[in-house]
């Protein structure tokens, strides 16, 4: 395995493991587990990316489970993409090593936490990166436009026991800014407080459900401590999780067009997610020197596993609606 700054690459074509030999597979997996275990001098490697040109059998699971992701055809939830994605993955780690390290550490530890704890740790990590050099470099190269106030950033309509929540900034593809966030949370709070509401449907006006965080608002908090406090107090993913506990699949997100960053991180917490065939999903945060900060390191692994979540973040590639349904990122395509 050639050693890189953050990631090691394991070529499974030449690893010499007999996948039919359960004992051999177990020994190989144990060696990887030891390589990645934290110790007094830090982990031996932050991540290991597997690659294979041939389809991998399910018997390889104990080894694949230890890896960051495996770029190959193979069993769920460990495999995604192909060997051709490796240059993109390594380029991401090279451009944003700090954010990549934090992402991999979050994904390896987040599966043990409940949702609230996971969101707390994610917020701490995200807020720390806001003060880091990678985000500062991106912000300097991408000047923010002045904020624009809109009258009705979210539309609420009620008919009997059904509440509809519609993100309403179509000219910005319903970017997840302060006004949209607050209107969304007001709708969910109404549903949480009124037991007569048994169905809540969330959708977006215009060409997309939500294109992710409003880039003009990134880094505008007075300090990272304040950013962390607001992120937790106004967490869309946490509000969805609370309401899902009462409504189950009665809390439904209807997605279409672009669903980037927060546009999938928050819906992934819902009891039911449906998508139009044209829907595209993406996690681009590493390109900004950040990690998913709207709950993605918590909500997506619970739907598709930490391995495919890592693939989405490390490649920044689109996931189409069919693949999202196959993975379990959405429950229905219609």
Coordinates of C-alpha atoms in Angstrom, one line a residue:
X1 CA 0.0 0.0 0.0
X2 CA 1.7 3.2 -1.1
X3 CA 1.5 5.7 1.8
X4 CA 0.0 9.1 1.2
X5 CA -0.4 12.1 3.5
X6 CA -3.9 11.0 4.6
X7 CA -5.0 8.0 2.7
X8 CA -3.5 4.7 1.8
X9 CA -4.6 2.9 -1.3
X10 CA -5.2 -0.9 -1.1
X11 CA -5.3 -2.6 -4.4
X12 CA -7.6 -5.6 -3.7
X13 CA -6.8 -7.1 -7.1
X14 CA -3.2 -7.8 -5.9
X15 CA -3.8 -8.2 -2.1
X16 CA -3.5 -11.9 -2.4
X17 CA -6.5 -12.7 -0.2
X18 CA -8.6 -15.8 -0.8
X19 CA -12.1 -14.4 -0.3
X20 CA -13.4 -18.0 0.1
X21 CA -11.1 -18.6 3.1
X22 CA -13.0 -17.1 6.1
X23 CA -10.0 -17.3 8.4
X24 CA -7.7 -15.6 6.0
X25 CA -10.2 -12.8 5.4
X26 CA -10.6 -12.4 9.2
X27 CA -6.8 -12.1 9.7
X28 CA -6.5 -9.5 7.0
X29 CA -9.4 -7.5 8.4
X30 CA -7.8 -7.6 11.9
X31 CA -4.6 -6.2 10.4
X32 CA -6.5 -3.3 8.8
X33 CA -8.4 -2.6 12.1
X34 CA -5.1 -2.4 14.0
X35 CA -3.6 -0.1 11.3
X36 CA -6.6 2.3 11.7
X37 CA -6.9 2.1 15.5
X38 CA -6.2 5.3 17.5
X39 CA -3.1 5.1 19.7
X40 CA -0.7 7.3 21.6
X41 CA 0.8 8.6 18.4
X42 CA -2.4 8.8 16.5
X43 CA -3.8 6.3 14.0
X44 CA -1.4 4.5 11.7
X45 CA -3.5 5.8 8.8
X46 CA -6.5 8.1 8.7
X47 CA -8.2 6.2 5.9
X48 CA -7.6 3.4 3.5
X49 CA -9.3 3.4 0.1
X50 CA -9.8 0.0 -1.6
X51 CA -9.8 -0.4 -5.3
X52 CA -10.6 -3.4 -7.5
X53 CA -11.2 -4.0 -11.2
X54 CA -13.1 -7.2 -10.6
X55 CA -16.4 -7.5 -8.7
X56 CA -15.9 -8.3 -5.1
X57 CA -17.9 -11.1 -3.3
X58 CA -19.9 -10.5 -0.1
X59 CA -17.4 -12.7 1.7
X60 CA -15.0 -9.8 1.4
X61 CA -17.2 -7.8 3.8
X62 CA -15.1 -8.0 7.0
X63 CA -12.2 -6.4 5.0
X64 CA -14.3 -3.8 3.2
X65 CA -15.9 -2.8 6.5
X66 CA -12.5 -1.5 7.7
X67 CA -11.9 0.7 4.7
X68 CA -12.9 4.2 4.1
X69 CA -14.6 3.2 0.9
X70 CA -14.0 0.6 -1.8
X71 CA -14.0 1.8 -5.4
X72 CA -15.3 -1.3 -7.2
X73 CA -18.4 -3.3 -8.0
X74 CA -19.3 -5.1 -4.8
X75 CA -21.6 -5.6 -1.9
X76 CA -23.5 -2.9 -0.1
X77 CA -22.9 -0.8 1.8
X78 CA -19.1 -0.8 1.3
X79 CA -18.6 -0.3 -2.4
X80 CA -19.3 2.8 -4.6
X81 CA -18.0 4.1 -7.9
X82 CA -15.0 2.5 -9.6
X83 CA -11.2 2.5 -9.8
X84 CA -11.6 5.5 -12.1
X85 CA -12.6 7.6 -9.1
X86 CA -9.3 7.2 -7.4
X87 CA -7.6 10.3 -8.9
X88 CA -10.5 12.5 -7.8
X89 CA -10.5 11.1 -4.3
X90 CA -6.7 11.7 -3.9
X91 CA -6.9 15.2 -5.5
X92 CA -9.6 16.1 -2.9
X93 CA -7.4 15.0 0.0
X94 CA -4.5 16.9 -1.5
X95 CA -6.5 20.1 -1.9
X96 CA -8.2 20.0 1.5
X97 CA -6.2 17.7 3.8
X98 CA -7.5 19.3 7.0
X99 CA -11.2 19.0 6.0
X100 CA -10.6 15.5 4.6
X101 CA -9.0 14.3 7.9
X102 CA -11.9 15.7 9.9
X103 CA -14.5 14.1 7.6
X104 CA -12.9 10.7 7.9
X105 CA -12.6 10.9 11.7
X106 CA -16.3 12.0 11.9
X107 CA -17.4 9.1 9.8
X108 CA -15.4 6.5 11.7
X109 CA -16.7 7.7 15.1
X110 CA -20.2 9.0 14.2
X111 CA -21.9 5.6 13.8
X112 CA -21.6 5.0 17.6
X113 CA -23.4 8.2 18.5
X114 CA -27.1 8.9 18.7
X115 CA -28.4 11.6 16.4
X116 CA -28.1 14.4 18.9
X117 CA -24.6 13.5 19.9
X118 CA -23.6 13.1 16.3
X119 CA -24.9 16.5 15.4
X120 CA -23.1 18.0 18.3
X121 CA -19.7 16.5 17.2
X122 CA -20.3 17.5 13.6
X123 CA -21.1 21.1 14.6
X124 CA -17.9 21.3 16.6
X125 CA -15.9 20.0 13.7
X126 CA -17.5 22.2 11.2
X127 CA -17.2 25.3 13.3
X128 CA -13.5 24.6 13.9
X129 CA -12.9 24.3 10.1
X130 CA -14.6 27.7 9.6
X131 CA -11.5 29.2 11.3
X132 CA -9.1 27.0 9.2
X133 CA -6.9 28.0 6.3
X134 CA -8.7 25.9 3.7
X135 CA -12.0 27.7 4.2
X136 CA -10.4 31.1 4.5
X137 CA -8.7 30.5 1.1
X138 CA -12.0 29.5 -0.5
X139 CA -13.9 32.5 1.1
X140 CA -11.1 34.9 -0.2
X141 CA -11.5 33.5 -3.7
X142 CA -15.3 33.6 -3.6
X143 CA -16.5 37.0 -2.3
X144 CA -20.0 37.1 -0.8
X145 CA -22.8 39.2 -2.2
X146 CA -24.8 41.4 0.2
X147 CA -27.8 39.5 1.7
X148 CA -31.2 40.0 0.1
X149 CA -34.3 39.8 2.3
X150 CA -37.4 38.2 0.8
X151 CA -41.0 38.4 2.1
X152 CA -42.0 34.7 2.1
X153 CA -38.9 32.4 2.0
X154 CA -41.1 29.5 3.1
X155 CA -44.8 28.9 2.4
X156 CA -47.0 27.1 4.9
X157 CA -50.4 25.8 4.0
X158 CA -52.7 23.5 6.1
X159 CA -55.6 21.3 5.0
X160 CA -57.1 19.3 7.8
X161 CA -54.4 17.1 9.3
X162 CA -51.9 17.8 6.5
X163 CA -49.3 20.6 6.6
X164 CA -47.3 21.5 3.5
X165 CA -44.0 23.3 3.9
X166 CA -42.6 24.8 0.7
X167 CA -39.1 26.3 0.4
X168 CA -39.8 29.5 -1.7
X169 CA -36.6 31.0 -3.1
X170 CA -36.7 29.5 -6.5
X171 CA -34.4 32.1 -8.0
X172 CA -31.7 30.8 -5.7
X173 CA -32.7 27.1 -6.1
X174 CA -34.0 27.4 -2.5
X175 CA -30.5 27.8 -1.0
X176 CA -30.5 27.0 2.7
X177 CA -29.9 30.5 4.1
X178 CA -31.0 32.0 7.4
X179 CA -34.5 33.0 6.2
X180 CA -35.3 29.7 4.6
X181 CA -34.0 27.8 7.6
X182 CA -36.0 29.9 10.1
X183 CA -39.2 29.5 8.0
X184 CA -38.7 25.7 7.7
X185 CA -38.1 25.4 11.4
X186 CA -41.3 27.4 12.1
X187 CA -43.3 25.0 10.0
X188 CA -41.9 21.9 11.8
X189 CA -42.4 23.6 15.2
X190 CA -46.0 24.1 14.3
X191 CA -46.3 20.4 13.5
X192 CA -44.5 19.4 16.6
X193 CA -46.8 21.4 18.9
X194 CA -50.1 20.4 17.2
X195 CA -51.0 16.7 17.6
X196 CA -53.9 17.1 15.2
X197 CA -51.3 17.3 12.3
X198 CA -50.5 13.8 11.2
X199 CA -48.9 14.5 7.8
X200 CA -46.2 17.0 6.9
X201 CA -44.9 17.3 3.4
X202 CA -41.8 19.3 2.6
X203 CA -41.0 20.3 -1.0
X204 CA -39.3 23.2 -2.9
X205 CA -40.7 25.7 -5.4
X206 CA -39.0 26.2 -8.8
X207 CA -36.4 24.0 -10.6
X208 CA -34.8 22.4 -7.5
X209 CA -35.7 21.3 -4.0
X210 CA -32.6 22.9 -2.4
X211 CA -29.1 23.7 -3.8
X212 CA -27.5 23.6 -0.3
X213 CA -26.3 26.2 2.0
X214 CA -26.4 29.8 0.8
X215 CA -22.8 30.4 0.0
X216 CA -23.1 34.2 0.6
X217 CA -23.8 33.4 4.3
X218 CA -20.9 31.0 4.8
X219 CA -18.5 32.4 7.4
X220 CA -20.6 35.4 8.3
X221 CA -21.1 34.5 12.0
X222 CA -19.1 36.9 14.3
X223 CA -17.0 34.0 15.6
X224 CA -16.9 30.2 15.4
X225 CA -18.2 29.8 18.9
X226 CA -21.4 31.7 17.9
X227 CA -21.5 29.7 14.7
X228 CA -21.5 26.4 16.7
X229 CA -24.2 27.7 19.1
X230 CA -26.5 28.8 16.2
X231 CA -25.9 25.6 14.2
X232 CA -27.1 23.4 17.1
X233 CA -30.0 25.6 18.2
X234 CA -31.3 25.9 14.7
X235 CA -30.5 22.4 13.4
X236 CA -32.9 21.3 10.7
X237 CA -31.8 17.7 10.9
X238 CA -32.5 17.7 14.7
X239 CA -35.9 19.2 14.1
X240 CA -36.7 16.6 11.5
X241 CA -35.5 13.8 13.7
X242 CA -37.8 14.9 16.6
X243 CA -40.8 15.2 14.3
X244 CA -40.1 11.8 12.7
X245 CA -40.3 10.2 16.1
X246 CA -44.0 11.2 16.2
X247 CA -45.0 11.0 12.5
X248 CA -42.8 8.3 11.1
X249 CA -43.4 8.2 7.3
X250 CA -46.1 10.8 7.8
X251 CA -43.2 13.3 7.6
X252 CA -42.3 13.2 3.9
X253 CA -39.9 15.1 1.7
X254 CA -40.6 15.4 -2.0
X255 CA -37.3 16.2 -3.8
X256 CA -36.5 17.2 -7.4
X257 CA -33.7 18.9 -9.3
X258 CA -30.6 19.8 -7.4
X259 CA -30.3 18.4 -3.8
X260 CA -26.9 19.5 -2.7
X261 CA -25.4 19.6 0.8
X262 CA -28.2 20.6 3.2
X263 CA -30.6 19.7 0.3
X264 CA -30.2 16.0 1.1
X265 CA -28.5 16.1 4.6
X266 CA -31.7 17.3 6.2
X267 CA -34.3 15.2 4.2
X268 CA -32.2 12.1 5.0
X269 CA -33.4 12.4 8.6
X270 CA -37.0 12.0 7.6
X271 CA -39.3 9.0 7.8
X272 CA -39.9 9.0 4.0
X273 CA -38.1 10.6 1.1
X274 CA -39.4 10.5 -2.5
X275 CA -37.6 11.9 -5.5
X276 CA -38.4 12.8 -9.1
X277 CA -36.4 10.9 -11.7
X278 CA -34.4 14.1 -12.5
X279 CA -33.1 14.6 -9.0
X280 CA -29.4 14.8 -8.4
X281 CA -27.6 14.6 -5.0
X282 CA -24.2 15.9 -4.1
X283 CA -21.9 16.6 -1.1
X284 CA -19.5 19.4 -2.2
X285 CA -18.3 20.7 1.2
X286 CA -14.7 19.5 1.0
X287 CA -14.1 21.8 -2.0
X288 CA -14.8 24.7 0.4
X289 CA -12.5 23.4 3.1
X290 CA -15.5 22.2 5.2
X291 CA -17.3 19.0 6.0
X292 CA -21.1 18.4 5.6
X293 CA -22.5 20.7 8.3
X294 CA -26.3 20.3 8.1
X295 CA -26.2 16.8 9.6
X296 CA -24.8 14.8 6.7
X297 CA -22.1 12.9 8.7
X298 CA -25.0 11.6 10.8
X299 CA -28.1 11.3 8.6
X300 CA -26.5 9.9 5.4
X301 CA -24.5 7.1 7.1
X302 CA -27.8 5.9 8.7
X303 CA -29.3 5.6 5.3
X304 CA -26.4 4.5 3.0
X305 CA -23.5 3.7 5.4
X306 CA -20.4 5.7 6.1
X307 CA -18.5 4.2 3.1
X308 CA -20.9 5.6 0.4
X309 CA -21.2 8.8 2.4
X310 CA -17.4 9.1 2.2
X311 CA -17.5 8.4 -1.6
X312 CA -20.0 11.2 -2.1
X313 CA -17.9 13.7 -0.1
X314 CA -14.5 12.7 -1.5
X315 CA -15.5 12.7 -5.1
X316 CA -18.1 15.5 -5.0
X317 CA -19.9 13.5 -7.7
X318 CA -23.6 13.5 -8.5
X319 CA -25.7 10.6 -7.4
X320 CA -28.7 10.1 -9.7
X321 CA -32.2 9.2 -8.4
X322 CA -32.0 5.6 -9.5
X323 CA -28.7 5.0 -7.6
X324 CA -30.1 7.0 -4.6
X325 CA -33.1 4.6 -4.5
X326 CA -30.8 1.5 -4.8
X327 CA -28.6 2.7 -2.0
X328 CA -31.6 3.8 0.3
X329 CA -30.8 7.5 0.2
X330 CA -34.4 7.9 -1.0
X331 CA -37.3 5.6 -0.4
X332 CA -39.1 6.0 -3.8
X333 CA -38.5 7.5 -7.2
X334 CA -41.7 8.6 -9.0

